[in-house]
Protein backbone atom coordinates (compact mmCIF):
# COMPACT_ATOMS: atom_id res chain seq x y z
CA UNK A 1 0.00 0.00 0.00
CA UNK A 2 1.25 3.49 -0.89
CA UNK A 3 2.40 5.34 2.23
CA UNK A 4 0.20 8.31 3.15
CA UNK A 5 1.71 11.64 4.17
CA UNK A 6 -0.03 13.29 7.10
CA UNK A 7 0.79 16.82 8.25
CA UNK A 8 0.29 17.24 11.98
CA UNK A 9 0.08 20.85 13.16
CA UNK A 10 0.21 21.40 16.92
CA UNK A 11 2.47 22.36 19.79
CA UNK A 12 5.43 20.47 21.14
CA UNK A 13 4.97 20.13 24.88
CA UNK A 14 8.35 18.82 26.01
CA UNK A 15 6.84 17.01 29.01
CA UNK A 16 3.24 15.87 28.99
CA UNK A 17 2.25 13.30 26.43
CA UNK A 18 -0.04 15.18 24.12
CA UNK A 19 -0.08 17.06 20.81
CA UNK A 20 2.98 16.58 18.55
CA UNK A 21 4.89 13.97 20.50
CA UNK A 22 1.80 11.80 20.68
CA UNK A 23 0.54 12.36 17.14
CA UNK A 24 3.88 11.64 15.46
CA UNK A 25 4.07 8.32 17.31
CA UNK A 26 0.50 7.33 16.42
CA UNK A 27 0.74 8.35 12.76
CA UNK A 28 4.06 6.50 12.42
CA UNK A 29 2.73 3.39 14.16
CA UNK A 30 0.05 3.20 11.48
CA UNK A 31 2.75 3.17 8.80
CA UNK A 32 2.17 6.71 7.57
CA UNK A 33 4.71 9.49 7.08
CA UNK A 34 4.28 12.17 9.75
CA UNK A 35 5.26 15.70 8.75
CA UNK A 36 5.34 17.91 11.84
CA UNK A 37 4.63 21.62 12.04
CA UNK A 38 5.21 22.77 15.65
CA UNK A 39 3.01 25.74 16.54
CA UNK A 40 4.51 26.49 19.94
CA UNK A 41 7.19 25.13 22.23
CA UNK A 42 6.21 24.56 25.85
CA UNK A 43 8.02 23.05 28.82
CA UNK A 44 4.81 21.12 29.66
CA UNK A 45 1.17 21.13 28.61
CA UNK A 46 -0.87 23.93 30.19
CA UNK A 47 -3.29 21.91 32.32
CA UNK A 48 -2.34 21.29 35.91
CA UNK A 49 1.21 22.65 35.48
CA UNK A 50 1.98 26.20 36.59
CA UNK A 51 4.80 28.47 35.40
CA UNK A 52 5.31 26.53 32.18
CA UNK A 53 7.43 28.16 29.47
CA UNK A 54 5.70 29.07 26.20
CA UNK A 55 7.28 30.12 22.93
CA UNK A 56 4.85 31.03 20.16
CA UNK A 57 6.38 29.92 16.84
CA UNK A 58 4.05 32.11 14.74
CA UNK A 59 6.93 34.07 13.20
CA UNK A 60 8.49 30.83 11.89
CA UNK A 61 5.37 29.35 10.27
CA UNK A 62 5.24 31.60 7.16
CA UNK A 63 8.84 30.62 6.32
CA UNK A 64 7.98 26.93 6.60
CA UNK A 65 4.90 27.39 4.41
CA UNK A 66 6.92 29.21 1.74
CA UNK A 67 9.57 26.50 1.66
CA UNK A 68 6.96 23.74 1.33
CA UNK A 69 5.23 25.72 -1.38
CA UNK A 70 8.52 25.91 -3.30
CA UNK A 71 8.85 22.13 -2.91
CA UNK A 72 5.30 21.72 -4.26
CA UNK A 73 4.65 19.44 -1.30
CA UNK A 74 1.33 17.59 -1.13
CA UNK A 75 -0.39 15.93 1.80
CA UNK A 76 -2.99 13.18 1.99
CA UNK A 77 -4.29 14.64 5.22
CA UNK A 78 -3.76 17.75 7.32
CA UNK A 79 -4.50 17.35 11.01
CA UNK A 80 -4.68 20.58 13.00
CA UNK A 81 -4.68 20.63 16.81
CA UNK A 82 -3.50 23.10 19.49
CA UNK A 83 -2.37 26.32 17.83
CA UNK A 84 -1.76 28.53 20.86
CA UNK A 85 -2.22 32.01 19.38
CA UNK A 86 -4.52 33.94 17.07
CA UNK A 87 -1.53 34.66 14.83
CA UNK A 88 -1.05 30.92 14.36
CA UNK A 89 -4.68 30.43 13.39
CA UNK A 90 -4.19 33.08 10.68
CA UNK A 91 -1.03 31.31 9.52
CA UNK A 92 -2.84 28.00 9.27
CA UNK A 93 -5.63 29.56 7.21
CA UNK A 94 -2.90 30.71 4.81
CA UNK A 95 -1.32 27.25 4.87
CA UNK A 96 -4.62 25.67 3.89
CA UNK A 97 -5.06 28.11 1.02
CA UNK A 98 -1.61 27.28 -0.35
CA UNK A 99 -0.95 23.64 0.57
CA UNK A 100 -4.32 21.96 1.04
CA UNK A 101 -4.92 20.82 -2.54
CA UNK A 102 -6.82 17.51 -2.17
CA UNK A 103 -5.87 16.79 1.42
CA UNK A 104 -8.48 15.69 3.94
CA UNK A 105 -8.52 18.40 6.63
CA UNK A 106 -9.21 17.42 10.24
CA UNK A 107 -9.44 20.21 12.81
CA UNK A 108 -9.43 19.35 16.49
CA UNK A 109 -10.39 22.79 17.86
CA UNK A 110 -8.32 22.38 21.02
CA UNK A 111 -9.21 25.25 23.34
CA UNK A 112 -10.84 23.95 26.51
CA UNK A 113 -12.52 21.27 28.58
CA UNK A 114 -14.83 20.84 31.57
CA UNK A 115 -16.76 23.95 30.56
CA UNK A 116 -13.79 26.35 30.51
CA UNK A 117 -11.22 27.59 28.03
CA UNK A 118 -7.59 26.58 28.57
CA UNK A 119 -5.10 29.09 29.86
CA UNK A 120 -4.21 31.74 27.24
CA UNK A 121 -7.45 31.51 25.23
CA UNK A 122 -10.28 34.05 25.09
CA UNK A 123 -13.37 34.92 23.07
CA UNK A 124 -11.30 36.30 20.17
CA UNK A 125 -9.46 32.97 19.91
CA UNK A 126 -12.77 31.10 19.88
CA UNK A 127 -13.95 33.23 16.97
CA UNK A 128 -10.78 32.48 15.04
CA UNK A 129 -11.14 28.75 15.67
CA UNK A 130 -14.71 29.00 14.46
CA UNK A 131 -13.44 30.48 11.21
CA UNK A 132 -10.82 27.75 10.88
CA UNK A 133 -13.47 25.06 11.39
CA UNK A 134 -15.33 26.37 8.33
CA UNK A 135 -12.43 25.06 6.23
CA UNK A 136 -12.36 21.59 7.79
CA UNK A 137 -13.80 18.39 6.35
CA UNK A 138 -14.04 16.91 9.83
CA UNK A 139 -13.79 18.39 13.33
CA UNK A 140 -13.36 16.58 16.65
CA UNK A 141 -14.41 18.97 19.44
CA UNK A 142 -15.08 17.82 22.99
CA UNK A 143 -18.36 18.95 24.56
CA UNK A 144 -16.85 22.20 25.85
CA UNK A 145 -15.32 23.10 22.50
CA UNK A 146 -18.53 22.21 20.69
CA UNK A 147 -20.48 24.53 22.98
CA UNK A 148 -18.02 27.38 22.33
CA UNK A 149 -18.15 26.81 18.58
CA UNK A 150 -21.96 26.82 18.43
CA UNK A 151 -24.04 25.21 15.73
CA UNK A 152 -24.23 25.61 11.93
CA UNK A 153 -20.86 23.99 11.30
CA UNK A 154 -20.83 22.72 7.69
CA UNK A 155 -18.28 19.92 8.27
CA UNK A 156 -18.66 16.44 9.74
CA UNK A 157 -18.58 16.76 13.52
CA UNK A 158 -17.28 13.99 15.75
CA UNK A 159 -18.09 15.03 19.29
CA UNK A 160 -15.85 13.51 21.98
CA UNK A 161 -16.37 13.00 25.71
CA UNK A 162 -20.11 12.34 25.36
CA UNK A 163 -21.51 10.98 28.67
CA UNK A 164 -24.50 8.69 29.09
CA UNK A 165 -24.94 7.17 32.55
CA UNK A 166 -21.76 5.26 33.36
CA UNK A 167 -20.58 5.31 29.77
CA UNK A 168 -18.47 7.75 27.77
CA UNK A 169 -17.94 7.91 24.07
CA UNK A 170 -18.10 9.84 20.82
CA UNK A 171 -21.02 10.94 18.71
CA UNK A 172 -21.25 11.57 15.00
CA UNK A 173 -24.61 12.42 13.49
CA UNK A 174 -27.22 10.15 15.07
CA UNK A 175 -24.73 7.46 16.04
CA UNK A 176 -22.85 7.18 19.34
CA UNK A 177 -20.04 4.80 20.30
CA UNK A 178 -19.56 4.12 24.01
CA UNK A 179 -17.05 2.67 26.44
CA UNK A 180 -17.42 2.21 30.20
CA UNK A 181 -16.57 5.50 31.93
CA UNK A 182 -13.30 5.48 33.90
CA UNK A 183 -13.17 8.28 36.49
CA UNK A 184 -10.10 10.51 36.43
CA UNK A 185 -8.47 13.32 34.51
CA UNK A 186 -6.58 11.87 31.55
CA UNK A 187 -4.63 14.47 29.60
CA UNK A 188 -4.02 13.99 25.91
CA UNK A 189 -6.95 11.64 25.28
CA UNK A 190 -8.47 14.06 22.76
CA UNK A 191 -5.17 14.22 20.89
CA UNK A 192 -4.87 10.42 21.01
CA UNK A 193 -8.38 10.05 19.61
CA UNK A 194 -7.86 12.52 16.74
CA UNK A 195 -4.42 11.13 15.87
CA UNK A 196 -5.71 7.56 15.78
CA UNK A 197 -8.87 8.56 13.93
CA UNK A 198 -7.05 10.30 11.07
CA UNK A 199 -4.43 7.52 10.89
CA UNK A 200 -7.00 4.71 10.68
CA UNK A 201 -9.16 6.71 8.29
CA UNK A 202 -6.22 7.35 5.95
CA UNK A 203 -5.24 3.69 6.04
CA UNK A 204 -8.60 1.98 5.52
CA UNK A 205 -10.81 4.79 4.19
CA UNK A 206 -13.64 3.72 6.48
CA UNK A 207 -14.98 6.69 8.49
CA UNK A 208 -17.02 4.78 11.06
CA UNK A 209 -14.37 2.15 11.58
CA UNK A 210 -11.86 4.94 12.20
CA UNK A 211 -14.09 6.34 14.97
CA UNK A 212 -14.48 2.91 16.54
CA UNK A 213 -10.78 1.98 16.40
CA UNK A 214 -9.71 5.40 17.71
CA UNK A 215 -12.04 4.99 20.67
CA UNK A 216 -10.69 1.46 21.27
CA UNK A 217 -7.15 2.85 21.18
CA UNK A 218 -7.83 5.61 23.70
CA UNK A 219 -9.78 3.40 26.06
CA UNK A 220 -7.14 0.67 25.90
CA UNK A 221 -4.43 3.25 26.60
CA UNK A 222 -6.28 4.47 29.69
CA UNK A 223 -6.65 0.89 30.93
CA UNK A 224 -2.94 0.31 30.53
CA UNK A 225 -2.22 3.58 32.33
CA UNK A 226 -4.27 2.44 35.31
CA UNK A 227 -2.30 -0.80 35.59
CA UNK A 228 0.45 1.24 37.23
CA UNK A 229 -1.11 2.95 40.19
CA UNK A 230 0.77 6.22 39.90
CA UNK A 231 -0.33 9.73 39.12
CA UNK A 232 -0.99 10.28 35.45
CA UNK A 233 -0.92 14.08 35.18
CA UNK A 234 1.81 13.86 32.53
CA UNK A 235 -0.43 11.90 30.18
CA UNK A 236 -1.68 8.42 29.36
CA UNK A 237 0.58 5.46 28.63
CA UNK A 238 -0.47 5.27 25.00
CA UNK A 239 2.95 3.82 24.11
CA UNK A 240 1.89 0.50 25.61
CA UNK A 241 -1.08 0.40 23.26
CA UNK A 242 0.56 1.37 19.96
CA UNK A 243 0.67 -2.33 19.09
CA UNK A 244 -3.12 -2.21 18.82
CA UNK A 245 -2.78 0.22 15.92
CA UNK A 246 0.22 -1.53 14.37
CA UNK A 247 -1.75 -4.78 14.19
CA UNK A 248 -4.93 -3.41 12.62
CA UNK A 249 -5.71 -5.24 9.38
O1 LIG B 1 -4.13 17.91 24.85
C1 LIG B 1 -4.48 19.16 24.43
C2 LIG B 1 -3.39 20.16 24.68
C3 LIG B 1 -2.43 20.38 23.71
N1 LIG B 1 -1.44 21.24 23.86
C4 LIG B 1 -1.31 21.93 25.02
C5 LIG B 1 -2.23 21.75 26.05
C6 LIG B 1 -3.30 20.84 25.87
C7 LIG B 1 -4.27 20.64 26.93
O2 LIG B 1 -4.16 21.10 28.01
O3 LIG B 1 -2.10 22.45 27.18
C8 LIG B 1 -0.18 22.88 25.19
PDB file of N, CA and C in Angstrom, residues 54-105:
ATOM      1  N   UNK A  54       6.501  29.090  27.423  1.00  0.00           N
ATOM      2  CA  UNK A  54       5.696  29.075  26.203  1.00  0.00           C
ATOM      3  C   UNK A  54       6.369  29.952  25.151  1.00  0.00           C
ATOM      4  N   UNK A  55       6.719  29.346  24.037  1.00  0.00           N
ATOM      5  CA  UNK A  55       7.279  30.119  22.925  1.00  0.00           C
ATOM      6  C   UNK A  55       6.345  29.961  21.727  1.00  0.00           C
ATOM      7  N   UNK A  56       5.722  31.049  21.330  1.00  0.00           N
ATOM      8  CA  UNK A  56       4.852  31.034  20.155  1.00  0.00           C
ATOM      9  C   UNK A  56       5.756  31.010  18.908  1.00  0.00           C
ATOM     10  N   UNK A  57       5.526  30.043  18.033  1.00  0.00           N
ATOM     11  CA  UNK A  57       6.378  29.922  16.838  1.00  0.00           C
ATOM     12  C   UNK A  57       5.737  30.573  15.608  1.00  0.00           C
ATOM     13  N   UNK A  58       4.804  31.498  15.848  1.00  0.00           N
ATOM     14  CA  UNK A  58       4.051  32.110  14.740  1.00  0.00           C
ATOM     15  C   UNK A  58       4.951  32.807  13.720  1.00  0.00           C
ATOM     16  N   UNK A  59       6.080  33.352  14.158  1.00  0.00           N
ATOM     17  CA  UNK A  59       6.934  34.069  13.200  1.00  0.00           C
ATOM     18  C   UNK A  59       7.680  33.091  12.279  1.00  0.00           C
ATOM     19  N   UNK A  60       7.774  31.831  12.690  1.00  0.00           N
ATOM     20  CA  UNK A  60       8.493  30.833  11.885  1.00  0.00           C
ATOM     21  C   UNK A  60       7.584  30.193  10.829  1.00  0.00           C
ATOM     22  N   UNK A  61       6.301  30.101  11.127  1.00  0.00           N
ATOM     23  CA  UNK A  61       5.369  29.355  10.269  1.00  0.00           C
ATOM     24  C   UNK A  61       5.344  29.842   8.812  1.00  0.00           C
ATOM     25  N   UNK A  62       5.275  31.163   8.555  1.00  0.00           N
ATOM     26  CA  UNK A  62       5.241  31.600   7.157  1.00  0.00           C
ATOM     27  C   UNK A  62       6.459  31.143   6.354  1.00  0.00           C
ATOM     28  N   UNK A  63       7.617  31.063   7.015  1.00  0.00           N
ATOM     29  CA  UNK A  63       8.842  30.622   6.316  1.00  0.00           C
ATOM     30  C   UNK A  63       8.734  29.148   5.948  1.00  0.00           C
ATOM     31  N   UNK A  64       8.158  28.372   6.849  1.00  0.00           N
ATOM     32  CA  UNK A  64       7.985  26.933   6.598  1.00  0.00           C
ATOM     33  C   UNK A  64       6.997  26.729   5.448  1.00  0.00           C
ATOM     34  N   UNK A  65       5.919  27.499   5.467  1.00  0.00           N
ATOM     35  CA  UNK A  65       4.905  27.392   4.407  1.00  0.00           C
ATOM     36  C   UNK A  65       5.529  27.728   3.044  1.00  0.00           C
ATOM     37  N   UNK A  66       6.322  28.786   3.015  1.00  0.00           N
ATOM     38  CA  UNK A  66       6.924  29.208   1.742  1.00  0.00           C
ATOM     39  C   UNK A  66       7.887  28.144   1.206  1.00  0.00           C
ATOM     40  N   UNK A  67       8.644  27.538   2.100  1.00  0.00           N
ATOM     41  CA  UNK A  67       9.571  26.499   1.657  1.00  0.00           C
ATOM     42  C   UNK A  67       8.800  25.305   1.090  1.00  0.00           C
ATOM     43  N   UNK A  68       7.753  24.893   1.788  1.00  0.00           N
ATOM     44  CA  UNK A  68       6.957  23.745   1.329  1.00  0.00           C
ATOM     45  C   UNK A  68       6.244  24.058   0.017  1.00  0.00           C
ATOM     46  N   UNK A  69       5.866  25.315  -0.118  1.00  0.00           N
ATOM     47  CA  UNK A  69       5.225  25.722  -1.384  1.00  0.00           C
ATOM     48  C   UNK A  69       6.231  25.577  -2.529  1.00  0.00           C
ATOM     49  N   UNK A  70       7.467  26.021  -2.283  1.00  0.00           N
ATOM     50  CA  UNK A  70       8.520  25.913  -3.296  1.00  0.00           C
ATOM     51  C   UNK A  70       8.791  24.452  -3.654  1.00  0.00           C
ATOM     52  N   UNK A  71       8.622  23.575  -2.678  1.00  0.00           N
ATOM     53  CA  UNK A  71       8.847  22.133  -2.909  1.00  0.00           C
ATOM     54  C   UNK A  71       7.642  21.474  -3.578  1.00  0.00           C
ATOM     55  N   UNK A  72       6.555  22.231  -3.696  1.00  0.00           N
ATOM     56  CA  UNK A  72       5.298  21.719  -4.260  1.00  0.00           C
ATOM     57  C   UNK A  72       4.830  20.475  -3.482  1.00  0.00           C
ATOM     58  N   UNK A  73       4.990  20.558  -2.174  1.00  0.00           N
ATOM     59  CA  UNK A  73       4.651  19.442  -1.296  1.00  0.00           C
ATOM     60  C   UNK A  73       3.143  19.199  -1.271  1.00  0.00           C
ATOM     61  N   UNK A  74       2.759  17.921  -1.266  1.00  0.00           N
ATOM     62  CA  UNK A  74       1.334  17.592  -1.132  1.00  0.00           C
ATOM     63  C   UNK A  74       1.135  16.665   0.073  1.00  0.00           C
ATOM     64  N   UNK A  75      -0.051  16.744   0.639  1.00  0.00           N
ATOM     65  CA  UNK A  75      -0.391  15.926   1.804  1.00  0.00           C
ATOM     66  C   UNK A  75      -1.663  15.150   1.532  1.00  0.00           C
ATOM     67  N   UNK A  76      -1.738  13.937   2.081  1.00  0.00           N
ATOM     68  CA  UNK A  76      -2.990  13.183   1.992  1.00  0.00           C
ATOM     69  C   UNK A  76      -3.983  13.682   3.041  1.00  0.00           C
ATOM     70  N   UNK A  77      -3.432  14.090   4.178  1.00  0.00           N
ATOM     71  CA  UNK A  77      -4.289  14.643   5.225  1.00  0.00           C
ATOM     72  C   UNK A  77      -3.542  15.727   5.984  1.00  0.00           C
ATOM     73  N   UNK A  78      -4.301  16.688   6.466  1.00  0.00           N
ATOM     74  CA  UNK A  78      -3.755  17.745   7.317  1.00  0.00           C
ATOM     75  C   UNK A  78      -4.554  17.721   8.614  1.00  0.00           C
ATOM     76  N   UNK A  79      -3.849  17.475   9.697  1.00  0.00           N
ATOM     77  CA  UNK A  79      -4.501  17.353  11.014  1.00  0.00           C
ATOM     78  C   UNK A  79      -4.030  18.519  11.873  1.00  0.00           C
ATOM     79  N   UNK A  80      -4.982  19.346  12.270  1.00  0.00           N
ATOM     80  CA  UNK A  80      -4.678  20.584  13.004  1.00  0.00           C
ATOM     81  C   UNK A  80      -5.185  20.469  14.439  1.00  0.00           C
ATOM     82  N   UNK A  81      -4.292  20.687  15.398  1.00  0.00           N
ATOM     83  CA  UNK A  81      -4.676  20.626  16.811  1.00  0.00           C
ATOM     84  C   UNK A  81      -4.415  21.949  17.509  1.00  0.00           C
ATOM     85  N   UNK A  82      -3.755  21.899  18.656  1.00  0.00           N
ATOM     86  CA  UNK A  82      -3.501  23.099  19.486  1.00  0.00           C
ATOM     87  C   UNK A  82      -2.621  24.099  18.732  1.00  0.00           C
ATOM     88  N   UNK A  83      -3.118  25.318  18.575  1.00  0.00           N
ATOM     89  CA  UNK A  83      -2.370  26.324  17.827  1.00  0.00           C
ATOM     90  C   UNK A  83      -1.742  27.376  18.744  1.00  0.00           C
ATOM     91  N   UNK A  84      -2.407  27.719  19.815  1.00  0.00           N
ATOM     92  CA  UNK A  84      -1.759  28.527  20.861  1.00  0.00           C
ATOM     93  C   UNK A  84      -1.846  30.031  20.734  1.00  0.00           C
ATOM     94  N   UNK A  85      -2.097  30.556  19.521  1.00  0.00           N
ATOM     95  CA  UNK A  85      -2.225  32.012  19.382  1.00  0.00           C
ATOM     96  C   UNK A  85      -3.076  32.331  18.158  1.00  0.00           C
ATOM     97  N   UNK A  86      -3.708  33.491  18.203  1.00  0.00           N
ATOM     98  CA  UNK A  86      -4.521  33.941  17.065  1.00  0.00           C
ATOM     99  C   UNK A  86      -3.685  34.069  15.805  1.00  0.00           C
ATOM    100  N   UNK A  87      -2.424  34.505  15.987  1.00  0.00           N
ATOM    101  CA  UNK A  87      -1.534  34.656  14.825  1.00  0.00           C
ATOM    102  C   UNK A  87      -1.307  33.305  14.152  1.00  0.00           C
ATOM    103  N   UNK A  88      -1.237  32.260  14.944  1.00  0.00           N
ATOM    104  CA  UNK A  88      -1.047  30.924  14.357  1.00  0.00           C
ATOM    105  C   UNK A  88      -2.299  30.458  13.614  1.00  0.00           C
ATOM    106  N   UNK A  89      -3.465  30.805  14.115  1.00  0.00           N
ATOM    107  CA  UNK A  89      -4.685  30.432  13.386  1.00  0.00           C
ATOM    108  C   UNK A  89      -4.664  31.102  12.006  1.00  0.00           C
ATOM    109  N   UNK A  90      -4.280  32.380  11.971  1.00  0.00           N
ATOM    110  CA  UNK A  90      -4.187  33.084  10.683  1.00  0.00           C
ATOM    111  C   UNK A  90      -3.180  32.403   9.759  1.00  0.00           C
ATOM    112  N   UNK A  91      -2.043  32.016  10.322  1.00  0.00           N
ATOM    113  CA  UNK A  91      -1.028  31.310   9.522  1.00  0.00           C
ATOM    114  C   UNK A  91      -1.582  30.017   8.930  1.00  0.00           C
ATOM    115  N   UNK A  92      -2.351  29.296   9.736  1.00  0.00           N
ATOM    116  CA  UNK A  92      -2.842  27.998   9.272  1.00  0.00           C
ATOM    117  C   UNK A  92      -3.926  28.174   8.206  1.00  0.00           C
ATOM    118  N   UNK A  93      -4.672  29.256   8.296  1.00  0.00           N
ATOM    119  CA  UNK A  93      -5.632  29.562   7.215  1.00  0.00           C
ATOM    120  C   UNK A  93      -4.867  29.798   5.904  1.00  0.00           C
ATOM    121  N   UNK A  94      -3.746  30.493   5.996  1.00  0.00           N
ATOM    122  CA  UNK A  94      -2.895  30.709   4.814  1.00  0.00           C
ATOM    123  C   UNK A  94      -2.336  29.381   4.312  1.00  0.00           C
ATOM    124  N   UNK A  95      -1.875  28.566   5.247  1.00  0.00           N
ATOM    125  CA  UNK A  95      -1.324  27.252   4.871  1.00  0.00           C
ATOM    126  C   UNK A  95      -2.359  26.445   4.095  1.00  0.00           C
ATOM    127  N   UNK A  96      -3.589  26.453   4.562  1.00  0.00           N
ATOM    128  CA  UNK A  96      -4.623  25.668   3.889  1.00  0.00           C
ATOM    129  C   UNK A  96      -4.852  26.201   2.475  1.00  0.00           C
ATOM    130  N   UNK A  97      -4.840  27.519   2.343  1.00  0.00           N
ATOM    131  CA  UNK A  97      -5.056  28.113   1.018  1.00  0.00           C
ATOM    132  C   UNK A  97      -3.966  27.649   0.045  1.00  0.00           C
ATOM    133  N   UNK A  98      -2.735  27.574   0.534  1.00  0.00           N
ATOM    134  CA  UNK A  98      -1.606  27.280  -0.346  1.00  0.00           C
ATOM    135  C   UNK A  98      -1.343  25.778  -0.505  1.00  0.00           C
ATOM    136  N   UNK A  99      -1.452  25.018   0.588  1.00  0.00           N
ATOM    137  CA  UNK A  99      -0.951  23.638   0.572  1.00  0.00           C
ATOM    138  C   UNK A  99      -2.024  22.557   0.658  1.00  0.00           C
ATOM    139  N   UNK A 100      -3.273  22.967   0.827  1.00  0.00           N
ATOM    140  CA  UNK A 100      -4.317  21.965   1.042  1.00  0.00           C
ATOM    141  C   UNK A 100      -4.501  21.030  -0.159  1.00  0.00           C
ATOM    142  N   UNK A 101      -4.630  21.601  -1.334  1.00  0.00           N
ATOM    143  CA  UNK A 101      -4.920  20.823  -2.544  1.00  0.00           C
ATOM    144  C   UNK A 101      -6.036  19.812  -2.267  1.00  0.00           C
ATOM    145  N   UNK A 102      -5.752  18.496  -2.387  1.00  0.00           N
ATOM    146  CA  UNK A 102      -6.822  17.512  -2.169  1.00  0.00           C
ATOM    147  C   UNK A 102      -6.783  16.853  -0.799  1.00  0.00           C
ATOM    148  N   UNK A 103      -6.020  17.429   0.115  1.00  0.00           N
ATOM    149  CA  UNK A 103      -5.870  16.790   1.423  1.00  0.00           C
ATOM    150  C   UNK A 103      -7.181  16.795   2.210  1.00  0.00           C
ATOM    151  N   UNK A 104      -7.387  15.727   2.967  1.00  0.00           N
ATOM    152  CA  UNK A 104      -8.484  15.692   3.941  1.00  0.00           C
ATOM    153  C   UNK A 104      -8.047  16.565   5.122  1.00  0.00           C
ATOM    154  N   UNK A 105      -8.898  17.496   5.535  1.00  0.00           N
ATOM    155  CA  UNK A 105      -8.524  18.398   6.625  1.00  0.00           C
ATOM    156  C   UNK A 105      -9.333  18.084   7.887  1.00  0.00           C
TER     157      UNK A 105
END
